[in-house]
Structures are given as structure tokens and as C-alpha cells.
């Protein structure tokens, strides 16, 4: 098994890296191990070997396996929420917003790193710290879309949250279904199908100042 990073070992001795670079290297190695083996089957020995470092070096940065896992979750949970926020802020065209939101989920599950498995398919979802982070993804994405719906339509927060949760649920479920089914529909076409379904529902709510 090869080590992650550029020359993790030199003449039998670990290469000294800046702390931030070493942390990034260790997280990359941990992600590969967790995605391949799941949390419970993964061992700190495996992660250290994958990174090409000794266990003491690994423990200097992360006290244990759970801290590594949560650091990865934080990174990827924040990333998907940021993508949905960007979809809302990137344009004033609501049809494009819906499409960009759907695309954010498809891009996430389709990434070669398979990091989505840590968020949506974790074998540790019953752990309170993990569950809190997974729920934060859903809540963060719903909040971003809710604010946009309220701003544009003037509906109540309760109504907007329900609409936003429907869009988020459809995008997440469809993206995972598409991937699990072997990508039988081309990605761009799959995104367009789900976006069209969602847009036909959302578009029925008139903008503020327009009649129904």
C-alpha cells in the first residue's frame, strides 16, 4: 500500500512537513481508509501506514480515531452546505438556483474521493457527535434555501422550510439512487430531470408582488 503525499519517507526517516501540510496529509490518508473500510474496521495503524508516518506522528495531530473521523466530517459537511449557499447566492434566477442546488448533491456523491459515504452512509451515524454533524448538513442546506424562498415569495418561515426540505430531500435521495444504480442516466441529464421536477413545484409559488 503506497503512502499518501509527496515523499512521506526519506532514507527511512519521515519527511518533516509544516503542521498544516501534515494534517492535510493525515486527513487524506484517513479518508481513504475510512471510505474503504468503514469507521469500525479502520485502525490507526492502517491510517499511519497509508500516510507513511509512525503512529506517534499521527497521535501528535489527532488524539484518536474518532477525532480524525469528526475532522473529516466537518470538512465535508461544511463543503456541501457551502455549495448550496453558493447556489443561492450565485444568481437571482430561481430556476438556475434549483438546478445548482441539485447539481451540488450530484457533484458531491459523484466525486472520486467517495467522501459522501462518510456523511450519508456512515456506519457510525448512531454516535451523537456524528449524528449532529450529519443533521447539520441537512439543516444548513434547508436554511439556505428557506431564506431565499422567504425573500422571493414572502411565504411564512414554516411554509418555506417545508418547501426547502422537499427540495433538499429530493436532491439528496435522487443523487444517491442515481449513484447506487450505476449511473445509468448521464449525470447532466439526471441533474436536469430532478431539477425540472423540483422547479415545477417551486415555480408555482409566485414572487412577491405577483399574483398567483
GROMACS .gro file of C-alpha atoms in nm:
model
  212
    1UNK     CA    1   0.000   0.000   0.000
    2UNK     CA    2   0.152   0.331  -0.106
    3UNK     CA    3   0.171   0.631   0.121
    4UNK     CA    4  -0.026   0.950   0.071
    5UNK     CA    5   0.170   1.265   0.000
    6UNK     CA    6   0.495   1.363  -0.164
    7UNK     CA    7   0.777   1.160  -0.021
    8UNK     CA    8   0.640   1.080   0.322
    9UNK     CA    9   0.961   0.889   0.393
   10UNK     CA   10   1.318   0.992   0.304
   11UNK     CA   11   1.605   0.748   0.363
   12UNK     CA   12   1.393   0.566   0.617
   13UNK     CA   13   1.309   0.880   0.815
   14UNK     CA   14   0.985   1.077   0.797
   15UNK     CA   15   0.995   1.399   0.597
   16UNK     CA   16   0.929   1.699   0.818
   17UNK     CA   17   0.626   1.890   0.694
   18UNK     CA   18   0.464   2.209   0.822
   19UNK     CA   19   0.191   2.121   1.070
   20UNK     CA   20  -0.090   2.226   0.837
   21UNK     CA   21   0.052   2.021   0.550
   22UNK     CA   22   0.098   1.717   0.772
   23UNK     CA   23  -0.259   1.748   0.899
   24UNK     CA   24  -0.389   1.765   0.542
   25UNK     CA   25  -0.184   1.457   0.452
   26UNK     CA   26  -0.314   1.261   0.750
   27UNK     CA   27  -0.674   1.354   0.676
   28UNK     CA   28  -0.635   1.242   0.315
   29UNK     CA   29  -0.497   0.908   0.429
   30UNK     CA   30  -0.770   0.866   0.690
   31UNK     CA   31  -1.040   0.942   0.434
   32UNK     CA   32  -0.916   0.668   0.203
   33UNK     CA   33  -0.909   0.416   0.487
   34UNK     CA   34  -1.249   0.514   0.630
   35UNK     CA   35  -1.417   0.509   0.287
   36UNK     CA   36  -1.270   0.168   0.206
   37UNK     CA   37  -1.318   0.001   0.544
   38UNK     CA   38  -1.576   0.199   0.738
   39UNK     CA   39  -1.512   0.351   1.079
   40UNK     CA   40  -1.530   0.035   1.288
   41UNK     CA   41  -1.296  -0.175   1.072
   42UNK     CA   42  -1.039   0.102   1.024
   43UNK     CA   43  -0.740   0.113   1.256
   44UNK     CA   44  -0.497   0.392   1.340
   45UNK     CA   45  -0.221   0.155   1.225
   46UNK     CA   46  -0.380   0.143   0.880
   47UNK     CA   47  -0.406   0.521   0.863
   48UNK     CA   48  -0.047   0.576   0.975
   49UNK     CA   49   0.075   0.323   0.720
   50UNK     CA   50  -0.133   0.482   0.444
   51UNK     CA   51   0.012   0.823   0.531
   52UNK     CA   52   0.365   0.685   0.554
   53UNK     CA   53   0.418   0.807   0.910
   54UNK     CA   54   0.463   0.649   1.250
   55UNK     CA   55   0.172   0.619   1.491
   56UNK     CA   56   0.331   0.872   1.731
   57UNK     CA   57   0.328   1.129   1.450
   58UNK     CA   58  -0.038   1.052   1.382
   59UNK     CA   59  -0.126   1.088   1.750
   60UNK     CA   60   0.055   1.422   1.769
   61UNK     CA   61  -0.215   1.561   1.541
   62UNK     CA   62  -0.520   1.355   1.636
   63UNK     CA   63  -0.569   1.200   1.983
   64UNK     CA   64  -0.774   0.914   1.841
   65UNK     CA   65  -0.970   0.765   1.554
   66UNK     CA   66  -1.289   0.949   1.645
   67UNK     CA   67  -1.116   1.289   1.631
   68UNK     CA   68  -0.987   1.203   1.283
   69UNK     CA   69  -1.330   1.096   1.168
   70UNK     CA   70  -1.502   1.405   1.305
   71UNK     CA   71  -1.243   1.633   1.144
   72UNK     CA   72  -1.319   1.473   0.808
   73UNK     CA   73  -1.692   1.502   0.864
   74UNK     CA   74  -1.658   1.870   0.950
   75UNK     CA   75  -1.467   1.932   0.627
   76UNK     CA   76  -1.717   1.759   0.400
   77UNK     CA   77  -2.029   1.871   0.582
   78UNK     CA   78  -1.917   2.231   0.558
   79UNK     CA   79  -1.837   2.183   0.189
   80UNK     CA   80  -2.183   2.061   0.084
   81UNK     CA   81  -2.357   2.335   0.285
   82UNK     CA   82  -2.127   2.594   0.125
   83UNK     CA   83  -2.214   2.462  -0.222
   84UNK     CA   84  -2.586   2.507  -0.158
   85UNK     CA   85  -2.527   2.857  -0.018
   86UNK     CA   86  -2.328   2.938  -0.333
   87UNK     CA   87  -2.615   2.807  -0.546
   88UNK     CA   88  -2.849   3.054  -0.376
   89UNK     CA   89  -2.611   3.350  -0.394
   90UNK     CA   90  -2.466   3.281  -0.738
   91UNK     CA   91  -2.767   3.401  -0.936
   92UNK     CA   92  -3.102   3.575  -0.896
   93UNK     CA   93  -3.261   3.332  -1.143
   94UNK     CA   94  -3.458   3.089  -0.926
   95UNK     CA   95  -3.467   2.817  -1.190
   96UNK     CA   96  -3.087   2.828  -1.203
   97UNK     CA   97  -3.077   2.821  -0.823
   98UNK     CA   98  -3.277   2.499  -0.816
   99UNK     CA   99  -3.052   2.345  -1.081
  100UNK     CA  100  -2.736   2.447  -0.897
  101UNK     CA  101  -2.868   2.304  -0.569
  102UNK     CA  102  -2.941   1.969  -0.731
  103UNK     CA  103  -2.602   1.975  -0.903
  104UNK     CA  104  -2.429   2.032  -0.568
  105UNK     CA  105  -2.561   1.698  -0.440
  106UNK     CA  106  -2.480   1.508  -0.758
  107UNK     CA  107  -2.127   1.653  -0.763
  108UNK     CA  108  -2.079   1.550  -0.400
  109UNK     CA  109  -2.183   1.187  -0.444
  110UNK     CA  110  -2.002   1.158  -0.779
  111UNK     CA  111  -1.663   1.283  -0.654
  112UNK     CA  112  -1.384   1.031  -0.698
  113UNK     CA  113  -1.294   1.056  -0.328
  114UNK     CA  114  -1.629   0.897  -0.232
  115UNK     CA  115  -1.631   1.127   0.071
  116UNK     CA  116  -2.011   1.130   0.058
  117UNK     CA  117  -2.002   0.783   0.218
  118UNK     CA  118  -1.867   0.941   0.536
  119UNK     CA  119  -2.167   1.175   0.551
  120UNK     CA  120  -2.458   0.976   0.408
  121UNK     CA  121  -2.352   0.614   0.461
  122UNK     CA  122  -2.154   0.626   0.784
  123UNK     CA  123  -2.150   0.312   0.999
  124UNK     CA  124  -2.130   0.548   1.297
  125UNK     CA  125  -2.448   0.753   1.248
  126UNK     CA  126  -2.585   0.650   1.587
  127UNK     CA  127  -2.298   0.827   1.760
  128UNK     CA  128  -2.428   1.164   1.890
  129UNK     CA  129  -2.131   1.364   1.759
  130UNK     CA  130  -2.159   1.209   1.412
  131UNK     CA  131  -2.538   1.240   1.402
  132UNK     CA  132  -2.514   1.606   1.499
  133UNK     CA  133  -2.284   1.678   1.206
  134UNK     CA  134  -2.496   1.486   0.957
  135UNK     CA  135  -2.806   1.668   1.075
  136UNK     CA  136  -2.618   1.997   1.043
  137UNK     CA  137  -2.577   1.931   0.669
  138UNK     CA  138  -2.949   1.891   0.617
  139UNK     CA  139  -3.034   2.185   0.843
  140UNK     CA  140  -2.774   2.411   0.683
  141UNK     CA  141  -2.888   2.336   0.330
  142UNK     CA  142  -3.255   2.376   0.422
  143UNK     CA  143  -3.180   2.708   0.594
  144UNK     CA  144  -3.003   2.847   0.287
  145UNK     CA  145  -3.293   2.761   0.059
  146UNK     CA  146  -3.554   2.870   0.315
  147UNK     CA  147  -3.412   3.220   0.335
  148UNK     CA  148  -3.422   3.252  -0.043
  149UNK     CA  149  -3.782   3.129  -0.066
  150UNK     CA  150  -3.894   3.373   0.204
  151UNK     CA  151  -3.712   3.661   0.038
  152UNK     CA  152  -3.861   3.589  -0.303
  153UNK     CA  153  -4.214   3.476  -0.222
  154UNK     CA  154  -4.298   3.621   0.117
  155UNK     CA  155  -4.443   3.291   0.242
  156UNK     CA  156  -4.411   3.213   0.613
  157UNK     CA  157  -4.096   3.053   0.750
  158UNK     CA  158  -4.283   2.733   0.831
  159UNK     CA  159  -4.405   2.704   0.471
  160UNK     CA  160  -4.063   2.795   0.330
  161UNK     CA  161  -3.883   2.540   0.547
  162UNK     CA  162  -4.119   2.266   0.433
  163UNK     CA  163  -4.062   2.356   0.067
  164UNK     CA  164  -3.686   2.373   0.121
  165UNK     CA  165  -3.680   2.035   0.295
  166UNK     CA  166  -3.861   1.885  -0.003
  167UNK     CA  167  -3.602   2.020  -0.245
  168UNK     CA  168  -3.311   1.904  -0.029
  169UNK     CA  169  -3.464   1.561   0.025
  170UNK     CA  170  -3.531   1.512  -0.345
  171UNK     CA  171  -3.180   1.616  -0.445
  172UNK     CA  172  -3.006   1.402  -0.183
  173UNK     CA  173  -3.219   1.091  -0.238
  174UNK     CA  174  -3.208   1.112  -0.616
  175UNK     CA  175  -2.831   1.164  -0.624
  176UNK     CA  176  -2.767   0.860  -0.405
  177UNK     CA  177  -3.019   0.650  -0.600
  178UNK     CA  178  -2.851   0.751  -0.927
  179UNK     CA  179  -2.508   0.652  -0.797
  180UNK     CA  180  -2.623   0.323  -0.641
  181UNK     CA  181  -2.797   0.234  -0.969
  182UNK     CA  182  -2.471   0.255  -1.159
  183UNK     CA  183  -2.513   0.598  -1.320
  184UNK     CA  184  -2.746   0.457  -1.585
  185UNK     CA  185  -2.864   0.807  -1.674
  186UNK     CA  186  -2.590   1.052  -1.781
  187UNK     CA  187  -2.510   1.285  -1.491
  188UNK     CA  188  -2.613   1.610  -1.661
  189UNK     CA  189  -2.941   1.454  -1.773
  190UNK     CA  190  -3.009   1.315  -1.425
  191UNK     CA  191  -2.948   1.656  -1.269
  192UNK     CA  192  -3.179   1.821  -1.522
  193UNK     CA  193  -3.456   1.568  -1.456
  194UNK     CA  194  -3.450   1.620  -1.080
  195UNK     CA  195  -3.416   1.997  -1.117
  196UNK     CA  196  -3.712   2.007  -1.357
  197UNK     CA  197  -3.928   1.810  -1.114
  198UNK     CA  198  -3.837   2.041  -0.826
  199UNK     CA  199  -3.870   2.360  -1.030
  200UNK     CA  200  -4.220   2.275  -1.148
  201UNK     CA  201  -4.327   2.262  -0.787
  202UNK     CA  202  -4.135   2.563  -0.656
  203UNK     CA  203  -4.227   2.780  -0.955
  204UNK     CA  204  -4.597   2.754  -0.870
  205UNK     CA  205  -4.538   2.994  -0.580
  206UNK     CA  206  -4.546   3.349  -0.719
  207UNK     CA  207  -4.281   3.604  -0.640
  208UNK     CA  208  -4.369   3.887  -0.408
  209UNK     CA  209  -4.576   4.144  -0.594
  210UNK     CA  210  -4.702   3.890  -0.848
  211UNK     CA  211  -5.048   3.741  -0.849
  212UNK     CA  212  -5.087   3.363  -0.813
   0.00000   0.00000   0.00000
